[in-house]
XYZ file of C-alpha atoms in Angstrom:
460
model
C 67.973 74.102 15.694
C 69.130 76.429 12.914
C 66.320 77.523 10.636
C 66.761 78.124 6.934
C 65.903 81.665 5.787
C 62.168 81.997 5.309
C 61.322 82.390 1.614
C 59.133 85.214 0.440
C 55.902 83.513 -0.545
C 53.839 84.914 -3.400
C 50.239 85.452 -2.380
C 47.792 83.252 -4.252
C 45.396 85.651 -6.000
C 41.821 85.631 -4.723
C 39.059 84.624 -7.113
C 37.195 87.913 -6.863
C 36.526 88.167 -10.589
C 34.971 84.727 -11.100
C 31.247 84.203 -11.527
C 29.308 83.660 -8.333
C 27.618 80.329 -7.592
C 25.202 79.018 -5.013
C 28.111 77.148 -3.450
C 30.129 80.335 -3.013
C 27.105 82.206 -1.665
C 26.327 79.566 0.943
C 30.003 79.225 1.885
C 30.187 82.996 2.399
C 27.080 82.907 4.587
C 28.600 80.156 6.730
C 31.940 81.985 6.904
C 30.125 85.139 7.998
C 28.532 83.052 10.735
C 31.992 81.826 11.769
C 33.249 85.403 11.943
C 30.240 86.459 14.024
C 30.971 83.666 16.515
C 34.586 84.748 17.047
C 35.544 86.060 20.460
C 38.758 87.537 21.822
C 40.731 85.398 24.255
C 42.905 86.571 27.135
C 45.805 87.207 24.768
C 43.707 89.342 22.454
C 43.538 86.625 19.800
C 40.465 85.249 17.979
C 38.855 82.213 19.587
C 35.669 80.167 19.282
C 33.565 78.055 21.611
C 31.433 75.001 21.029
C 30.399 71.581 22.254
C 33.063 68.937 21.884
C 34.270 65.634 23.264
C 36.796 65.985 26.064
C 39.637 63.636 24.985
C 41.008 63.584 28.539
C 37.806 61.958 29.794
C 38.460 58.786 27.780
C 42.007 58.798 26.400
C 41.799 55.237 25.044
C 38.048 55.268 24.296
C 37.480 52.385 26.726
C 34.810 54.460 28.503
C 32.247 56.860 27.014
C 33.778 60.333 26.655
C 32.241 63.409 28.238
C 30.812 66.363 26.338
C 32.069 69.795 27.303
C 31.217 73.318 26.192
C 33.997 75.830 26.116
C 36.806 77.271 24.028
C 37.813 75.140 21.065
C 41.347 73.802 21.066
C 43.959 74.818 18.499
C 43.558 71.692 16.354
C 43.158 71.214 12.624
C 39.905 69.251 12.663
C 38.766 70.291 16.109
C 39.769 73.915 16.622
C 41.309 77.194 15.565
C 43.807 75.938 12.994
C 41.019 74.371 10.949
C 38.816 77.457 11.224
C 41.767 79.448 9.858
C 41.881 77.157 6.806
C 38.116 77.555 6.259
C 38.284 81.359 6.542
C 41.274 81.429 4.210
C 39.341 79.501 1.557
C 36.237 81.657 2.026
C 38.305 84.838 1.688
C 39.190 83.822 -1.875
C 35.590 83.489 -3.025
C 33.969 86.150 -5.200
C 32.480 88.918 -3.086
C 34.233 87.878 0.128
C 35.320 90.659 2.511
C 39.110 91.103 2.263
C 39.460 91.167 6.051
C 38.622 87.460 6.216
C 42.094 86.676 4.898
C 43.699 88.715 7.648
C 41.553 86.982 10.264
C 42.637 83.607 8.862
C 46.312 84.548 9.227
C 45.804 85.862 12.785
C 43.886 82.737 13.767
C 46.535 80.394 12.352
C 49.299 82.305 14.125
C 47.367 82.142 17.403
C 46.883 78.384 17.019
C 50.645 77.863 16.688
C 51.657 79.630 19.876
C 50.429 77.222 22.546
C 51.874 73.985 21.162
C 55.101 75.753 20.146
C 55.547 77.084 23.686
C 54.865 73.646 25.164
C 57.292 71.842 22.889
C 59.975 74.524 23.288
C 59.716 73.934 27.043
C 59.962 70.157 26.505
C 56.356 69.715 27.607
C 53.944 67.420 25.782
C 51.418 69.752 24.091
C 47.987 69.773 25.688
C 46.205 68.910 22.446
C 48.660 66.156 21.560
C 51.083 65.673 18.709
C 49.051 64.162 15.870
C 47.123 65.194 12.826
C 43.549 65.920 13.839
C 44.068 68.049 16.969
C 47.786 68.099 17.680
C 50.904 70.046 16.838
C 51.634 68.336 13.509
C 48.199 69.120 12.071
C 48.314 72.677 13.409
C 51.677 73.242 11.727
C 50.361 71.917 8.419
C 47.236 74.091 8.600
C 49.297 77.202 9.305
C 51.544 76.412 6.337
C 48.475 76.200 4.073
C 47.223 79.593 5.271
C 50.695 81.116 4.943
C 51.011 79.934 1.350
C 47.555 81.199 0.412
C 48.239 84.680 1.770
C 51.956 85.067 1.113
C 52.958 85.385 4.773
C 56.607 84.331 5.275
C 56.523 84.919 9.048
C 53.614 82.520 9.471
C 55.317 80.027 7.157
C 58.479 80.162 9.260
C 56.525 79.666 12.470
C 54.732 76.670 10.967
C 58.045 75.053 10.040
C 59.461 75.643 13.496
C 56.447 73.979 15.122
C 56.635 71.128 12.613
C 60.278 70.554 13.519
C 59.604 70.608 17.248
C 56.752 68.136 16.853
C 58.650 65.696 14.634
C 61.617 65.716 16.989
C 59.279 65.080 19.924
C 58.040 61.927 18.189
C 61.616 60.654 17.909
C 62.767 61.764 21.358
C 59.690 60.665 23.343
C 58.236 57.529 21.746
C 56.752 56.674 25.153
C 54.185 59.438 24.552
C 52.889 57.927 21.322
C 49.386 56.413 21.117
C 49.062 52.695 21.763
C 46.657 52.066 18.899
C 47.024 52.375 15.150
C 43.962 54.420 14.100
C 44.308 57.411 11.799
C 42.075 59.468 14.096
C 43.975 59.867 17.340
C 46.392 56.989 16.751
C 49.770 56.100 15.282
C 48.631 56.343 11.653
C 47.458 59.896 12.322
C 50.829 60.811 13.797
C 52.478 59.219 10.754
C 50.321 61.257 8.369
C 51.178 64.389 10.335
C 54.905 63.667 10.273
C 54.853 63.059 6.519
C 53.023 66.297 5.686
C 54.490 68.616 8.329
C 56.334 71.697 7.032
C 59.983 71.499 8.113
C 63.241 73.378 7.838
C 66.003 71.392 6.144
C 67.872 70.464 9.354
C 64.774 68.638 10.605
C 64.400 66.323 7.604
C 66.559 63.591 9.127
C 64.242 63.553 12.144
C 61.296 63.086 9.793
C 62.864 59.947 8.318
C 63.610 58.601 11.799
C 60.051 59.318 12.945
C 58.541 57.577 9.916
C 60.619 54.446 10.500
C 59.670 54.414 14.187
C 55.956 54.849 13.482
C 55.829 52.186 10.766
C 57.480 49.740 13.179
C 54.966 50.614 15.916
C 52.018 50.149 13.552
C 53.405 46.816 12.338
C 53.764 45.564 15.907
C 50.031 46.084 16.519
C 48.835 44.231 13.406
C 46.793 41.048 13.768
C 46.255 38.345 11.186
C 42.784 38.290 9.688
C 41.185 35.512 7.678
C 42.556 37.484 4.736
C 45.194 40.173 5.123
C 45.919 42.015 8.361
C 43.831 44.159 10.668
C 44.241 46.499 13.646
C 41.925 46.767 16.681
C 40.191 50.122 16.953
C 41.168 52.310 19.913
C 39.589 51.094 23.123
C 38.287 47.897 21.545
C 39.264 44.415 20.459
C 37.161 44.957 17.340
C 38.678 45.941 13.995
C 36.569 48.204 11.806
C 36.329 49.484 8.256
C 37.018 53.041 7.205
C 39.282 56.044 7.225
C 39.161 57.346 10.795
C 39.647 54.100 12.723
C 39.897 51.305 10.156
C 42.101 49.732 7.538
C 41.643 52.461 4.924
C 43.144 55.139 7.148
C 46.053 52.989 8.280
C 46.747 51.891 4.692
C 46.729 55.515 3.511
C 49.376 56.582 6.022
C 51.510 53.513 5.276
C 51.245 54.044 1.510
C 52.432 57.628 1.897
C 55.307 56.448 4.093
C 56.330 53.914 1.453
C 56.321 56.648 -1.192
C 58.442 58.985 0.912
C 61.090 57.193 2.947
C 63.174 54.555 1.128
C 64.149 52.759 4.334
C 60.474 52.098 5.115
C 59.285 51.553 1.559
C 58.948 47.778 1.148
C 57.788 47.125 4.717
C 55.181 49.907 4.745
C 53.879 49.059 1.278
C 53.390 45.425 2.245
C 51.493 46.340 5.403
C 49.260 48.727 3.466
C 48.462 46.026 0.929
C 47.579 43.564 3.713
C 45.318 46.155 5.362
C 43.361 46.626 2.166
C 43.082 42.885 1.546
C 41.332 42.519 4.913
C 39.041 45.486 4.373
C 38.102 44.547 0.816
C 37.235 41.015 1.957
C 34.355 42.548 3.933
C 32.769 44.340 0.985
C 29.332 43.057 0.020
C 27.625 44.984 -2.756
C 24.339 43.198 -2.118
C 24.371 44.336 1.526
C 25.152 47.951 0.645
C 28.941 48.026 0.798
C 31.121 47.669 3.890
C 29.582 46.890 7.292
C 29.891 49.171 10.299
C 31.460 46.590 12.584
C 30.953 48.690 15.712
C 27.344 47.542 15.734
C 26.031 44.214 17.030
C 24.067 43.809 13.801
C 26.199 45.638 11.262
C 24.564 47.873 8.682
C 26.371 49.567 5.788
C 28.727 52.302 6.964
C 27.921 55.529 5.122
C 30.068 58.129 6.896
C 33.496 59.593 6.200
C 34.661 58.402 9.610
C 33.160 54.884 9.509
C 32.092 53.808 6.056
C 32.170 54.077 2.304
C 32.956 57.811 1.876
C 36.135 57.441 3.927
C 37.093 54.300 2.009
C 36.653 56.322 -1.182
C 38.775 59.216 0.087
C 41.557 56.804 1.032
C 41.393 55.075 -2.348
C 41.524 58.369 -4.256
C 44.540 59.546 -2.257
C 46.399 56.222 -2.455
C 45.980 55.559 -6.174
C 48.305 58.333 -7.462
C 50.959 57.331 -4.914
C 50.731 53.697 -6.002
C 50.716 54.530 -9.712
C 53.992 56.412 -9.305
C 55.847 53.273 -8.166
C 57.230 50.500 -10.336
C 55.539 47.754 -8.311
C 52.248 49.470 -7.520
C 50.165 48.896 -10.654
C 48.107 46.062 -9.140
C 47.469 48.002 -5.917
C 46.641 51.138 -7.921
C 44.053 49.197 -9.903
C 42.632 47.830 -6.644
C 42.368 51.389 -5.309
C 40.380 52.401 -8.381
C 38.042 49.458 -7.810
C 37.667 50.428 -4.138
C 36.753 53.984 -5.123
C 34.125 52.732 -7.547
C 32.625 50.538 -4.843
C 32.696 53.402 -2.341
C 31.017 55.715 -4.800
C 28.238 53.197 -5.401
C 27.714 52.535 -1.685
C 27.787 56.244 -0.788
C 24.870 56.921 -3.119
C 22.659 55.673 -0.269
C 23.752 58.625 1.888
C 21.144 61.116 0.698
C 18.608 63.226 2.575
C 15.059 61.914 2.432
C 11.922 63.989 2.492
C 11.920 67.244 4.438
C 13.577 65.887 7.576
C 16.695 67.704 8.871
C 19.863 65.836 7.966
C 23.489 65.820 9.076
C 25.594 68.156 6.958
C 29.000 67.626 8.583
C 32.177 66.176 7.124
C 32.614 63.521 9.806
C 29.266 61.739 9.653
C 27.183 63.848 7.300
C 26.657 64.801 3.684
C 29.747 67.016 3.369
C 31.891 63.915 3.859
C 30.315 62.335 0.779
C 30.739 65.560 -1.203
C 34.415 65.615 -0.259
C 34.884 62.045 -1.500
C 34.030 63.316 -4.985
C 36.095 66.507 -4.637
C 39.162 64.583 -3.450
C 38.726 62.306 -6.478
C 38.669 65.373 -8.733
C 42.025 66.432 -7.287
C 43.431 62.912 -7.601
C 42.328 62.232 -11.182
C 42.480 65.504 -13.182
C 41.433 63.785 -16.410
C 38.055 63.006 -14.821
C 37.858 66.111 -12.631
C 34.797 67.558 -14.363
C 32.783 64.386 -13.734
C 33.766 64.215 -10.065
C 33.087 67.916 -9.458
C 29.681 67.549 -11.112
C 28.871 64.651 -8.767
C 30.001 66.700 -5.775
C 27.923 69.706 -6.788
C 24.818 67.619 -7.393
C 25.020 66.382 -3.800
C 26.045 69.749 -2.387
C 22.854 71.392 -3.634
C 21.186 69.518 -0.760
C 23.301 71.715 1.528
C 22.816 74.965 -0.373
C 19.053 74.659 -0.918
C 17.921 73.323 2.462
C 16.234 76.155 4.323
C 17.032 79.735 3.388
C 20.322 81.641 2.983
C 22.127 81.801 6.303
C 19.521 79.569 7.974
C 19.990 76.003 6.676
C 17.794 73.195 7.921
C 20.611 70.657 7.984
C 22.329 69.936 11.288
C 25.913 69.583 12.433
C 27.853 69.310 15.661
C 28.526 66.600 18.216
C 25.685 64.106 18.346
C 23.702 64.670 21.559
C 25.444 68.037 21.867
C 25.114 71.457 20.294
C 26.618 73.016 17.223
C 30.309 73.520 16.721
C 32.244 75.850 14.419
C 35.079 73.371 13.793
C 35.940 71.448 10.613
C 35.208 67.900 11.730
C 31.588 68.149 12.810
C 30.817 71.854 12.469
C 29.945 74.664 10.109
C 33.614 75.375 9.393
C 33.939 72.067 7.578
C 30.751 72.590 5.572
C 31.882 76.111 4.627
C 35.216 74.751 3.387
C 33.556 71.970 1.388
C 31.117 74.354 -0.310
C 33.930 76.799 -1.089
C 35.755 73.920 -2.782
C 32.605 73.078 -4.735
C 32.830 76.588 -6.177
C 36.557 76.274 -6.963
C 38.803 73.428 -5.840
C 41.863 75.652 -5.694
C 40.591 77.932 -2.914
C 41.711 75.461 -0.264
C 42.494 71.833 0.582
C 40.051 69.208 1.781
C 39.493 68.743 5.499
C 38.737 65.096 4.646
C 42.352 64.654 3.485
C 44.804 63.892 6.330
C 47.646 65.498 4.367
C 45.607 68.693 3.841
C 46.456 68.990 0.185
C 48.410 67.249 -2.562
C 50.925 64.932 -0.948
C 54.294 65.314 -2.680
C 56.450 63.807 0.032
C 59.468 65.179 1.859
C 61.773 64.924 -1.159
C 59.664 67.359 -3.145
C 59.426 69.676 -0.126
C 63.219 69.773 0.131
C 63.463 70.811 -3.509
C 60.883 73.590 -3.137
């Protein structure tokens, strides 16, 4: 593969002169905690440990996964690549130590090496290929850090990994997941392919990969009473939400329709059918959308399974739909879905003085990010959405004392983790974004920033 010359990237200026806020102060305290937890691995690179689910113990989720404590992987949501994004954002806050930016760059570069070596040797990467933990998400995270800090070498390495990963999808479709979920499934690989940084020669492989993945997702669809649905990994049950439900699958398909002409009509139709099924389950009187994993469903109130994730998907889909000639009805439906998600998510609030979950995945930060993602999606109403996010985020900044919050995070039944998905890294990133949205992208967004599509990337 011949790589295009790496452009010299201008460093995005840090926000050292802006007024301080409680969100910046708490984000800095959490970032300092992240830095204090860093260790040096056998290659002399920064690494972190924590409790996590071992994906190898239950690859299709048909059996309960095992908890393990040890080094985090290199993933975006689960490991070093995501911590690099959080440290990068924190380094641009007022009063942040300048060395945090350098640590972010080193961490992102370290996260690239393992999957790049595996793919260069024609070996399936240990952490997979997809968005949340795999090579595609790692490449995207490294590109974000490279852009923030003006590092052309890191940017070039991220594009090389992105190209290797996209070509692996095309060359080895037998390695792809056998379920459609965004988290760990085909929709997550699709989101990763669409947002991966690539050199120009790899763009044709991106289009081929998108077509392949849309076909695979379509083949797994089942007819519902209304619309179409997909069984969650390891189950015959279809669920609502971003991580494993219709909202996540529809988001990836909508982005595919906006990006690859050959997949446009097919992907857009599937996305519309997915949302018809999910919206048919909404019941405002019962608190929103049910968590269908439960024998007696209650309203789902988490980013992974529930209203906040539905809202994130709606906010990300609406601008993509509005930009198409035929998407006005679906765009209006996305706005309605966001309004419903916002109303349902109001129930996700701490009560009394009891410790509460602060994480992005199943805690309060996921609700905060729903509002912040909406602020990015709808600039005309950004002030309102940021105000809503900050009002909720004060629960995170004012619980306990500086550096010692009383909210919890980490794997349920396990200990704390520094990663983005369930750990303090994700909360740090969310609070940094509450201070200033431009310091970094949302970990709740599978594309890790404004999705412009491959065509816009080619023109950049």
